[in-house]
Structures are given as structure tokens and as C-alpha cells.
Amino acid sequence: MTSVMTAALRRLLGMAATLLVTSFLVFSSLYLAPGDPAAFLVRGRSPSPDELAAIRQQYGFNDPFPVRYWHWLDGVLHGDFGRSYLFHQSVGEVLWSRLPATLLLVGVSTLMIAVVGIGAGIVGALRRGTRTGSAVLLLVTVGAAVPSFVAAIVLRSVLGVKLGWFPTIGNGTGVLDRLHHVVLPAIALSVTFMALVTRVTRSAMLDELRREHVEVALSRGLPRGTVIRRHVLRNALGPITTVCGLLVSGMLVSTAIVETAFGMSGVGSLLVQCVDELDFQVVQAIVLLVVAAFVVVNTAVDLVYPLIDPRVRAAGGAR
Amino acid sequence: MSALSWARRIGGGPLLRACVLVLALFVLVSLLAPWLAPQDPTFGDLGNTLVGPGAGHWLGTDKGGHDTFSALIEGTRTSLVGPLAVVLFSTLLGIAVGLFSAWRGGWIDTVLGRVLDILFAFPALLLAILAVALFGKGLTAPVLAMAVAYTPYTARLVRGLAAQEKVRPYIAAYQVQGHSSVFVALRRLLPTIMPTVLAQSTVNFGYALLDLAALSFLGLGVQPPTPDWGAMINQGQAAVLEGQPLSAIVPAVAVVLVVVAFNVVGEHLGDRLAGRES
């Protein structure tokens, strides 16, 4: 038990170190920009004296580099990402107002990916060699190559414009209307990831199905359904969870594509808008959040792995 | 003709052959683009906007009156050159880092492993978007950023393969004969693992194409009037809502076709190599 605790503690320390390094990289990226960094941040606009003071406060351009980073990190840890020149608000406020729409989109997509991806993967593994099994494989090959912006065009054009079942633009108002608006974007966001999860589920299930303990369980007369659920799927969940964790960053970045395609107002479309209209402080904050989310989720996956798969715990938490 | 015989030699099912032919076709089109395009894709004929497919415009025109077929053909160049550069840079960089890491071992290996772990946290498209925010729109900055983002995949693969290969007797034999480490690593070890690395690079090409097309779709990559598939899809979006999706669908189909083809060919190469080794 203590070895599990030590392993968990080491993971958490590793996460803190990774977050520190990534935050330093994101902070330093500003200095890669050509020219004076202060001029870079305010280029193309005439900021008010207040905003100029805020930028000096945020980045401390007169301090030595490590001190500057420390000030910036201190602000970020307190939720202070600086000011947005585009919106004349704090970056935190801008992000906060856009966050619910993106969380809804990501949440609905995650649900779709989990249900359809794992479901299709199970069917693909159990019906291997049949027509259904081949159909799953073909869908996986095509699905993995359909980018969200192509899915968006097809969905809007067929289900939106031709059939008129779903709205094609905007976020909607009220709970039901918002859900109605998020259906097509969520499908567009999910297609690629569904295919990847299906593929992993299928191959993890096939790996387990081939193993001896499954044969033993079946030969002892356990019902096939029970064996599939408790001996095959249960063992396959480990690799599936790991892959899902790795997909997080790709999914968060793809919200930029999907939200832009569907004219939704969220963090993803905010990122694109702020790159387009030269609001670097917002871009920097979003990049940092996406990377941090990836690191945190994958650490969490590592931490819950021994709960999903007790064999890892027996091996002393080492993976 | 030679593509067809090559397809036969590769073997595999009809899907694989079709994919090889698709790739050969698009490479050919990109080489011959200026001679194949019937019209100037940058010329907007405002008297003929959103025309359907017909004799004058084989695949119709977009909202600005640009000929979709010509833009598709000319767009093949920018759409393939970008990912090609990404894959070339990231493969070279990945081989260098991976070989060095495996050859030296010890703390260098550990540190480089950590650096790669951290790079994995930056998805390619995000790094490309950050590069555009810093250096402006276009193809150069995002391609370089994505080359860095794709490096860990190749580096991790090369490191693993090279570490396995390094302990084999033939490597020790070359070293005993007094060959330099650089010679043994680059001229003797690298060629044995190169096929697997190329299979990975083939799959990477498809993903890099998707990322760059996404960037152009967002309006941050290749800028109109330069023809590019991602940019064409972006331009065609408004017409989709008016029930005229053709000018967006055509480049979208091209993107999916090429990416499917790269994935199928890359995976087949990988499977074949895995089968030979086991």
C-alpha cells in the first residue's frame, strides 16, 4: 500500500515539475516574437495609460528575466492572466464568460466518444471476421481521416440546411436550445476521436480474448456475456483509459476548429479570434490552459490506473 | 504505369492498391499543376459566381467566381508541400535526438526522455497557432512549429528501436574493428531501423496535412488568393448555408482521400515490418 502512495506522490511531483517547465516555455514564447516584447503586445492599437500600466505590472519588463517569470507565474496562479486589449477586460473575465459553452461542447462530445467509441470497439472485436466487423474497421479508417472541419461542412449542409433538423450557427439561449445547438458541433468534434477509441477498444479486447484465462473461464461453463464483461472488457479498460487521456489535448485544440465552423462563442473560437486580432495575452493564457489540462488529466489517469487495474497495484504501482 | 507495377509489388488488398494509386495521382497532379489547371484559380469571374458543374467549370465556381477544379489542382501543391516539409524536418530531428539518446544512454537518455515527455503536452495544431500569433500568418512559422511538435513521435520510436539494436553482436563487432561511433550509428544501425521509421513518417504525413489544412481553414495558414484546400473549405463555408456546398465539399473530399490513403499505406508498411520481425 505504501508503495502505491509513494508512486502517487512521485507522479504528483512529476506533474508539478512538468507544469512548471511548460509554463516557463509558454511565458518565454513571448520573447521569440520579433522586436520589443512590450511593443509586440500592444501592436496595432493605442492602449490607455491604465492598460499600459497593467502590462508593465503583468510582465515587469524592467526586471531581470527570472523575476519577470516569477511575477507572471504568481499572477497566473492567482487567476491573473493580464488584460485583453481586444475586449478591454481582464483575460480571466473574458475566458470565464466563454468557458461554459466550450465545457458543454467538450462534455457532450466526451459522452458521445465514450459511448459510441467503446461500443463500436466491442462490436468490432466480438464480430471480427463478419460483415459487421469489417464495416466497423472501414468506418474506423475513414472516420480517423475525417477532420472536424470536413465533418462540420457535411453536417451543416445535410442535417442543418437540407433537412433543417438542427441550427447551423451560434450558441443558442436557454438549456434546451443550447443542447439543440451543440449537437452538430459535438458530432463534428467527436468523429476522429470516436474512430481512435473504437480502434483501441477493438484491439485491446482482441488481445484479451486471445488469452488463456478467457478460454479457461469459457470452458468452465461461465456464460459468454459474463466472461466478456468481467474478464475481457474489465482487463481492456486500462489501455482504453490511457488512450482517452492522451486524446484530451487534441480535442481541446479541435474546439477552436468546431466553434469557428459553427459560429459558436467559446474558448476555442476566442483563441482564433485573438490570434487574428493580435491579442497575445489571451492566446498565451489559452495555450497555457490547454497544456495544463493535458498534463493534469494524464496524471489523473495514471493515478486512477491502479484502481481500474489492480494488477498494477500488485506490481508495486510501477508501470 | 510504374505506379501500377509498384502497387502490384507492394501486394495487399484492393484497398491498399487504390490508396497507392490515389497518392501517385495526387503527387503527379501537384507536379504538373500549372499545365493541368484549365483556368487561373486566382481569377474571380464575378459574373459567374456559385455556378454548378458544367462545360465551362467542371466542378463549378465558388462565391468569388473562382474555378473550383483549377483551385483544387493548384491547391495540391501548397497542401502537399507543407506536410512534406513538416515530415522531413521532424524525421531528421527525431532520428538525431533518438539515436543520440539511445547511443549515449545514462543521464542524457533520461533528460532527453523528459524533454520529449514535455513536448508531447503541446499538440501540433496548438503549437502552430502559437507560432502564427508570434510570427504572423502564412506557412513558414507553423511548418517549423509543427516539425518540432511531431519530433517526439519519431524520436521516441527511434530511441526504442536503436536501444534494442545497439546491444546486438554486429554493432559490437563494428566497434571492435575500430569504426567510429558516428559511422556505426549512422551507416550500420540506422539503415536497419529506417523502414519502420519511414512507416511512422508516412502516417505522420497524413496527420500533418490535416493540421495544416485545419490552420488554413481557420484563416491562419495559407492566405487567399494562394490556392489551398483548407483555405478553399474556409471560403466555401458561407455558400454551404445557402445550400451550395460544392465549392467546400470538393477540397474536403480531396483532404479525406489523401489522408485515408496515407494512413492505409503507412499502417500497411508498419504491419508488414512488424510481421517480418516477429
XYZ file of C-alpha atoms in Angstrom:
597
model
C 0.000 0.000 0.000
C 2.786 2.406 0.901
C 4.466 1.743 -2.429
C 1.268 2.880 -4.154
C 1.272 6.046 -2.067
C 4.941 6.742 -2.886
C 4.269 6.161 -6.572
C 1.291 8.527 -6.457
C 3.333 11.161 -4.664
C 6.100 10.859 -7.241
C 3.549 11.273 -10.042
C 2.180 14.424 -8.412
C 5.669 15.879 -8.007
C 6.409 14.992 -11.615
C 3.212 16.773 -12.659
C 4.206 19.895 -10.717
C 7.638 19.873 -12.384
C 6.119 19.402 -15.854
C 3.634 22.217 -15.256
C 6.479 24.481 -14.121
C 8.535 23.775 -17.245
C 5.585 24.121 -19.644
C 4.503 27.389 -18.022
C 8.072 28.674 -18.418
C 8.053 27.703 -22.106
C 4.693 29.396 -22.692
C 5.883 32.511 -20.847
C 9.174 32.658 -22.765
C 7.452 32.240 -26.132
C 6.644 35.961 -25.996
C 10.369 36.701 -26.313
C 10.614 34.733 -29.555
C 8.470 37.368 -31.256
C 10.475 39.751 -33.399
C 11.171 43.161 -31.864
C 10.488 44.646 -28.468
C 8.104 42.399 -26.468
C 6.220 45.354 -24.962
C 5.671 46.820 -28.424
C 4.639 43.365 -29.660
C 1.913 43.081 -27.041
C 0.317 46.429 -27.897
C 0.946 46.446 -31.649
C -1.869 47.676 -33.807
C -3.682 49.596 -31.067
C -3.435 52.614 -28.794
C -3.774 51.307 -25.243
C -4.982 53.553 -22.416
C -2.411 54.565 -19.757
C -4.173 52.172 -17.371
C -3.670 49.285 -19.749
C -0.019 50.171 -20.286
C 0.467 50.233 -16.527
C -1.247 46.851 -16.285
C 1.036 45.352 -18.904
C 4.141 46.622 -17.072
C 2.731 45.164 -13.874
C 1.997 41.835 -15.594
C 5.303 41.351 -17.386
C 7.629 43.684 -15.402
C 9.751 44.449 -18.483
C 12.370 46.282 -16.421
C 13.069 43.343 -14.078
C 15.583 40.562 -14.742
C 14.129 37.600 -16.669
C 13.690 35.100 -13.771
C 11.971 37.783 -11.666
C 9.667 38.568 -14.578
C 8.704 34.904 -14.916
C 8.139 34.618 -11.187
C 5.788 37.659 -11.180
C 3.889 36.344 -14.171
C 3.564 32.857 -12.641
C 2.438 34.360 -9.329
C -0.280 36.257 -11.193
C -1.351 33.180 -13.181
C -1.587 31.072 -10.032
C -3.932 33.726 -8.616
C -6.019 33.695 -11.789
C -4.481 36.926 -13.142
C -3.652 36.394 -16.841
C -3.305 40.087 -17.658
C -5.624 42.318 -19.696
C -7.187 41.787 -23.075
C -6.836 44.782 -25.419
C -9.495 43.451 -27.691
C -12.198 43.298 -25.034
C -10.852 45.879 -22.553
C -11.412 43.363 -19.765
C -9.161 41.136 -17.726
C -8.204 37.969 -19.610
C -9.691 35.950 -16.750
C -13.116 37.578 -17.216
C -13.051 37.031 -20.971
C -12.139 33.356 -20.543
C -14.693 32.839 -17.805
C -17.538 34.168 -19.967
C -16.583 31.833 -22.834
C -15.845 28.748 -20.774
C -19.394 27.305 -20.213
C -20.084 26.923 -23.955
C -16.794 25.086 -24.515
C -17.289 22.864 -21.479
C -20.755 21.902 -22.736
C -19.327 21.094 -26.177
C -16.443 19.055 -24.747
C -18.723 17.305 -22.237
C -21.297 16.212 -24.836
C -18.513 15.097 -27.188
C -16.779 13.090 -24.470
C -20.031 11.295 -23.745
C -20.530 10.514 -27.455
C -16.925 9.350 -27.856
C -17.123 7.078 -24.813
C -20.487 5.502 -25.682
C -20.086 5.159 -29.452
C -16.312 4.566 -29.474
C -16.214 1.867 -26.821
C -19.494 0.355 -28.046
C -18.317 0.091 -31.642
C -14.963 -1.252 -30.473
C -16.663 -4.059 -28.537
C -18.869 -4.924 -31.512
C -15.839 -4.815 -33.823
C -13.909 -7.232 -31.603
C -16.756 -9.689 -30.996
C -17.943 -9.712 -34.629
C -14.427 -9.965 -36.040
C -14.306 -11.555 -39.466
C -18.004 -10.986 -40.149
C -19.574 -8.293 -42.293
C -20.354 -6.163 -39.230
C -16.749 -6.454 -38.074
C -15.407 -5.332 -41.448
C -17.875 -2.439 -41.517
C -16.537 -1.259 -38.148
C -12.967 -1.430 -39.477
C -13.840 0.533 -42.601
C -15.665 3.196 -40.552
C -12.612 3.476 -38.292
C -10.265 4.011 -41.257
C -12.490 6.647 -42.831
C -13.540 8.244 -39.516
C -9.937 8.752 -38.417
C -9.313 10.712 -41.614
C -12.399 12.947 -41.463
C -11.221 16.167 -39.834
C -13.709 18.152 -37.769
C -13.917 20.944 -40.348
C -14.963 18.497 -43.050
C -17.485 16.852 -40.718
C -18.789 20.332 -39.913
C -19.385 21.159 -43.599
C -21.233 17.879 -44.232
C -23.343 18.060 -41.051
C -24.325 21.688 -41.604
C -25.132 21.106 -45.224
C -27.183 17.898 -44.774
C -28.720 17.929 -41.277
C -28.746 21.716 -40.998
C -29.592 23.263 -44.354
C -31.201 20.400 -46.368
C -33.218 18.709 -43.620
C -33.413 21.650 -41.208
C -33.244 19.436 -38.132
C -30.565 21.393 -36.325
C -29.468 25.032 -36.162
C -26.242 25.678 -38.083
C -24.850 28.692 -36.287
C -24.460 30.177 -32.806
C -24.740 29.002 -29.202
C -28.493 29.272 -28.545
C -30.190 30.519 -25.373
C -31.770 28.506 -22.570
C -30.936 24.924 -21.657
C -32.806 23.007 -24.389
C -31.888 25.451 -27.153
C -28.217 25.286 -26.147
C -28.320 21.487 -26.250
C -30.027 21.625 -29.642
C -27.282 23.962 -30.911
C -24.463 21.809 -29.556
C -25.499 18.509 -31.201
C -23.894 19.063 -34.621
C -20.698 20.703 -33.282
C -20.330 17.843 -30.801
C -20.644 15.232 -33.564
C -18.130 17.144 -35.723
C -15.701 17.260 -32.800
C -16.175 13.572 -31.956
C -15.769 11.785 -35.320
C -11.960 11.432 -35.352
C -11.739 10.606 -31.665
C -14.573 8.058 -31.861
C -12.610 6.256 -34.559
C -9.436 6.243 -32.450
C -11.241 4.996 -29.324
C -13.018 2.316 -31.382
C -9.697 1.118 -32.751
C -8.044 0.951 -29.327
C -11.049 -0.754 -27.704
C -11.196 -3.294 -30.501
C -7.530 -4.220 -30.350
C -7.425 -4.245 -26.522
C -10.477 -6.561 -26.481
C -8.927 -8.829 -29.125
C -5.690 -9.032 -27.118
C -7.654 -10.171 -24.070
C -9.933 -12.540 -25.992
C -6.904 -14.479 -27.211
C -5.593 -15.097 -23.713
C -5.794 -18.336 -21.831
C -7.815 -17.168 -18.862
C -10.725 -16.378 -21.182
C -10.611 -19.873 -22.642
C -10.483 -21.353 -19.131
C -13.436 -19.267 -17.964
C -15.479 -20.311 -21.008
C -14.552 -23.986 -20.710
C -15.651 -23.965 -17.103
C -19.100 -23.034 -18.324
C -19.312 -19.361 -17.391
C -21.854 -17.567 -19.598
C -20.188 -15.800 -22.541
C -21.724 -12.430 -21.607
C -20.241 -12.599 -18.126
C -16.823 -13.535 -19.449
C -16.878 -10.672 -21.957
C -17.952 -8.155 -19.317
C -15.908 -9.223 -16.316
C -12.862 -10.900 -17.816
C -12.321 -9.261 -21.192
C -13.715 -5.715 -21.060
C -12.539 -5.215 -17.490
C -8.953 -6.030 -18.448
C -9.165 -3.969 -21.620
C -10.276 -0.828 -19.756
C -6.694 0.045 -18.767
C -5.299 0.753 -22.241
C -8.593 2.390 -23.258
C -8.370 4.861 -20.365
C -4.739 5.670 -21.157
C -5.521 6.461 -24.792
C -8.548 8.588 -23.828
C -6.241 10.654 -21.606
C -3.845 11.246 -24.487
C -6.700 12.457 -26.711
C -7.608 15.341 -24.382
C -5.217 17.922 -25.822
C -6.204 17.187 -29.415
C -9.859 17.512 -28.501
C -9.372 20.837 -26.715
C -7.495 22.272 -29.704
C -10.167 20.988 -32.074
C -12.776 23.061 -30.235
C -11.101 26.015 -31.987
C -11.990 24.488 -35.364
C -15.506 23.359 -34.466
C -16.533 26.548 -32.668
C -15.231 28.645 -35.552
C -17.013 26.467 -38.120
C -20.343 26.693 -36.302
C -20.002 30.351 -35.331
C -20.126 29.451 -31.642
C -18.744 31.722 -28.984
C -16.390 29.706 -26.786
C -12.761 29.495 -25.710
C -11.736 27.789 -28.967
C -13.171 30.466 -31.242
C -11.741 33.048 -28.823
C -8.259 31.636 -29.451
C -8.649 32.018 -33.212
C -10.144 35.500 -32.905
C -7.328 36.669 -30.625
C -4.611 35.323 -32.939
C -6.365 37.068 -35.818
C -6.760 40.367 -33.955
C -3.349 40.346 -32.246
C -4.396 39.908 -28.615
C -1.409 37.858 -27.457
C -2.143 37.823 -23.742
C -5.371 35.875 -24.338
C -3.610 33.469 -26.738
C -0.886 32.837 -24.177
C -3.439 32.129 -21.436
C -5.411 29.663 -23.570
C -2.260 27.810 -24.696
C -1.196 27.503 -21.076
C -4.629 26.210 -20.019
C -4.797 23.573 -22.782
C -1.325 22.256 -21.981
C -2.032 22.289 -18.238
C -5.322 20.440 -18.767
C -3.474 17.759 -20.753
C -0.825 17.310 -18.052
C -3.373 17.215 -15.210
C -5.743 14.775 -16.956
C -2.933 12.384 -17.837
C -1.574 12.461 -14.298
C -5.098 11.717 -13.083
C -5.300 8.766 -15.499
C -2.016 7.436 -14.108
C -3.335 7.843 -10.573
C -6.626 6.013 -11.148
C -4.962 3.287 -13.233
C -4.251 1.038 -10.202
C -7.957 1.320 -9.260
C -9.054 0.190 -12.715
C -6.409 -2.496 -12.981
C -5.397 -3.948 -9.577
C -2.644 -5.981 -11.271
C -0.636 -2.770 -11.487
C -1.107 -2.266 -7.734
C 0.144 -5.782 -7.071
C 3.234 -4.992 -9.132
C 4.067 -2.155 -6.764
C 2.456 0.693 -8.687
C 5.223 0.588 -11.273
C 4.211 0.900 -14.877
C 2.345 2.801 -65.417
C 5.236 2.498 -62.994
C 2.895 3.377 -60.149
C 0.711 0.458 -61.128
C 3.557 -2.041 -61.156
C 4.748 -0.622 -57.845
C 1.253 -1.145 -56.446
C 1.372 -4.769 -57.588
C 4.736 -5.322 -55.955
C 3.534 -3.969 -52.618
C 0.843 -6.629 -52.602
C -2.072 -6.353 -50.193
C -5.754 -5.959 -50.933
C -7.566 -3.762 -53.420
C -7.953 -1.025 -50.766
C -4.185 -0.708 -50.438
C -3.679 -0.645 -54.215
C -6.354 2.011 -54.579
C -4.637 4.087 -51.893
C -1.227 3.837 -53.563
C -2.798 4.914 -56.864
C -4.564 7.849 -55.188
C -1.262 9.043 -53.733
C 0.564 8.612 -57.027
C -2.191 10.559 -58.782
C -2.065 13.484 -56.356
C 1.746 13.663 -56.474
C 1.565 13.691 -60.264
C -1.115 16.384 -60.214
C 0.942 18.545 -57.848
C 3.989 18.252 -60.142
C 2.040 19.103 -63.279
C -0.441 21.521 -61.687
C 0.249 24.632 -63.801
C -0.234 22.633 -67.022
C -3.291 20.709 -65.811
C -5.365 23.563 -64.395
C -7.727 24.718 -67.166
C -8.107 28.208 -65.718
C -6.334 30.657 -63.442
C -7.679 29.748 -59.973
C -6.884 33.215 -58.628
C -9.124 34.869 -61.219
C -12.527 35.694 -59.761
C -15.177 35.796 -62.500
C -17.826 37.848 -60.713
C -20.333 37.260 -63.499
C -20.215 33.503 -62.795
C -20.356 33.024 -59.022
C -21.582 29.733 -57.498
C -22.120 28.178 -60.913
C -22.892 24.437 -60.880
C -20.698 21.852 -62.605
C -20.738 22.256 -66.384
C -18.659 22.587 -69.533
C -17.087 25.956 -68.588
C -16.387 24.994 -64.981
C -16.095 21.221 -64.430
C -16.687 21.468 -60.683
C -18.444 24.832 -60.664
C -17.227 28.069 -59.106
C -17.128 29.456 -55.575
C -18.691 32.608 -54.160
C -15.941 34.753 -55.650
C -16.286 33.177 -59.107
C -13.041 31.151 -58.827
C -12.984 27.893 -60.797
C -13.128 25.099 -58.185
C -11.462 22.448 -60.372
C -8.469 24.670 -61.134
C -8.145 25.723 -57.496
C -8.256 22.062 -56.447
C -5.403 21.228 -58.810
C -3.229 24.228 -57.981
C -4.049 23.749 -54.283
C -2.500 20.278 -54.385
C 0.925 21.935 -54.297
C 0.598 24.019 -51.131
C -1.446 21.268 -49.475
C 1.263 18.631 -50.005
C 4.429 20.742 -49.715
C 3.604 21.908 -46.161
C 3.225 18.408 -44.663
C 6.234 17.220 -46.681
C 8.406 19.862 -45.020
C 6.984 19.008 -41.584
C 7.693 15.302 -42.040
C 11.201 15.869 -43.458
C 12.266 18.167 -40.607
C 10.627 16.127 -37.849
C 12.032 12.832 -39.164
C 15.590 14.208 -39.357
C 15.290 15.842 -35.935
C 13.662 12.747 -34.437
C 16.386 10.449 -35.791
C 19.100 12.743 -34.433
C 17.553 13.010 -30.964
C 16.518 9.344 -30.782
C 19.857 7.934 -31.948
C 21.867 10.230 -29.703
C 19.659 9.370 -26.733
C 19.884 5.607 -27.248
C 23.600 5.652 -28.096
C 24.677 7.689 -25.103
C 22.188 6.208 -22.623
C 22.578 7.198 -18.956
C 21.548 10.639 -17.759
C 21.455 12.081 -21.300
C 18.841 9.478 -22.201
C 16.826 10.307 -19.069
C 16.942 14.061 -19.655
C 16.042 13.795 -23.358
C 13.182 11.452 -22.397
C 11.822 14.122 -20.048
C 12.130 16.814 -22.717
C 10.166 14.615 -25.155
C 7.512 13.997 -22.468
C 7.054 17.732 -22.103
C 6.864 18.263 -25.873
C 4.089 15.650 -26.026
C 1.938 18.027 -23.966
C 1.939 20.559 -26.844
C -0.374 19.353 -29.618
C 0.904 20.225 -33.100
C -2.026 22.444 -34.061
C -1.757 24.429 -30.809
C 1.971 25.000 -31.353
C 1.229 26.051 -34.940
C -1.419 28.528 -33.730
C 1.039 29.920 -31.171
C 3.633 30.300 -33.950
C 1.129 32.285 -36.040
C 0.354 34.509 -33.032
C 4.079 35.244 -32.675
C 5.289 35.440 -36.274
C 2.200 36.178 -38.340
C 0.068 34.216 -40.791
C 1.488 32.043 -43.530
C 3.099 28.657 -43.929
C 6.716 29.014 -42.699
C 6.292 29.565 -38.953
C 3.540 26.935 -38.494
C 5.518 24.348 -40.501
C 8.599 24.847 -38.302
C 6.476 24.735 -35.128
C 4.772 21.542 -36.274
C 8.109 19.957 -37.163
C 9.059 20.417 -33.505
C 5.677 19.092 -32.357
C 5.987 15.922 -34.468
C 9.608 15.233 -33.461
C 8.838 13.373 -30.189
C 6.861 10.693 -32.067
C 9.797 9.824 -34.319
C 12.392 10.362 -31.586
C 10.622 8.005 -29.180
C 10.331 5.341 -31.897
C 13.972 5.683 -32.998
C 15.184 5.641 -29.405
C 13.327 2.413 -28.648
C 14.453 0.637 -31.825
C 18.042 1.845 -31.547
C 18.296 0.768 -27.898
C 17.242 -2.764 -28.944
C 19.599 -2.798 -31.912
C 22.590 -1.331 -30.031
C 23.137 -4.451 -27.885
C 23.259 -6.797 -30.899
C 26.603 -8.504 -31.659
C 27.111 -6.860 -35.071
C 27.300 -3.405 -33.500
C 29.961 -4.582 -31.044
C 31.788 -6.247 -33.944
C 31.984 -2.971 -35.887
C 33.181 -1.124 -32.800
C 35.873 -3.705 -32.083
C 37.093 -3.216 -35.654
C 37.730 0.396 -34.749
C 34.862 2.104 -36.619
C 33.783 5.397 -35.092
C 30.524 5.610 -33.136
C 29.109 8.085 -35.639
C 29.828 5.697 -38.515
C 28.333 2.671 -36.761
C 25.253 4.583 -35.576
C 24.511 6.333 -38.867
C 25.715 3.864 -41.503
C 25.162 0.499 -39.845
C 22.465 0.855 -37.171
C 20.234 3.489 -38.786
C 19.606 1.590 -42.058
C 18.253 -1.416 -40.119
C 15.594 0.651 -38.353
C 14.886 3.083 -41.214
C 11.937 1.180 -42.773
C 9.969 1.304 -39.509
C 10.787 4.991 -39.129
C 9.543 5.681 -42.662
C 6.288 3.846 -41.935
C 5.762 6.183 -38.972
C 6.647 9.203 -41.131
C 4.064 8.151 -43.718
C 1.330 8.143 -41.071
C 2.657 11.471 -39.723
C 2.334 12.984 -43.210
C -1.428 12.409 -43.146
C -1.807 13.985 -39.717
C 0.413 16.938 -40.632
C -1.730 17.505 -43.729
C -4.848 17.566 -41.525
C -3.278 20.023 -39.074
C -2.093 22.392 -41.799
C -5.450 22.211 -43.594
C -7.145 22.999 -40.262
C -4.874 26.011 -39.821
C -5.735 27.329 -43.292
C -9.398 26.600 -42.607
C -9.152 28.842 -39.515
C -7.770 31.585 -41.775
C -4.379 31.494 -40.032
C -2.352 29.462 -42.555
C -2.105 29.836 -46.314
C -3.779 33.099 -47.301
C -6.070 33.547 -50.315
C -5.691 34.032 -53.233
C -2.977 31.315 -52.977
C -4.975 28.139 -53.671
C -5.009 25.716 -50.721
C -7.531 23.034 -49.768
C -8.019 24.245 -46.187
C -8.424 27.838 -47.327
C -10.881 26.698 -50.056
C -13.038 24.953 -47.449
C -12.982 28.127 -45.392
C -14.009 30.232 -48.420
C -16.754 27.795 -49.329
C -18.387 27.832 -45.894
C -20.686 30.796 -46.435
C -22.163 29.155 -49.537
C -22.889 25.979 -47.538
C -25.548 27.870 -45.613
C -27.099 28.974 -48.927
C -27.418 25.328 -49.947
C -24.430 25.452 -52.358
C -21.848 23.268 -50.590
C -19.939 22.097 -53.688
C -17.032 24.561 -53.520
C -16.378 23.442 -49.909
C -17.095 19.738 -50.446
C -14.625 19.286 -53.336
C -11.474 20.246 -51.382
C -12.858 18.437 -48.304
C -13.121 15.192 -50.272
C -9.554 15.691 -51.522
C -8.268 16.116 -47.944
C -10.050 12.987 -46.703
C -8.933 10.904 -49.709
C -5.271 11.793 -49.325
C -5.279 11.305 -45.544
C -7.034 7.912 -45.784
C -4.500 6.878 -48.424
C -1.519 7.928 -46.286
C -2.914 6.162 -43.210
C -3.658 2.926 -45.048
C -0.266 2.817 -46.783
C 1.620 3.783 -43.609
C -0.154 1.202 -41.479
C 0.336 -1.483 -44.072
C 4.078 -0.772 -44.164
C 4.157 -0.861 -40.360
C 2.218 -4.156 -40.198
C 4.407 -5.769 -42.811
C 7.573 -4.781 -40.970
C 6.137 -5.954 -37.644
C 5.204 -9.261 -39.277
C 8.677 -9.736 -40.682
C 10.357 -9.128 -37.352
C 8.235 -11.476 -35.261
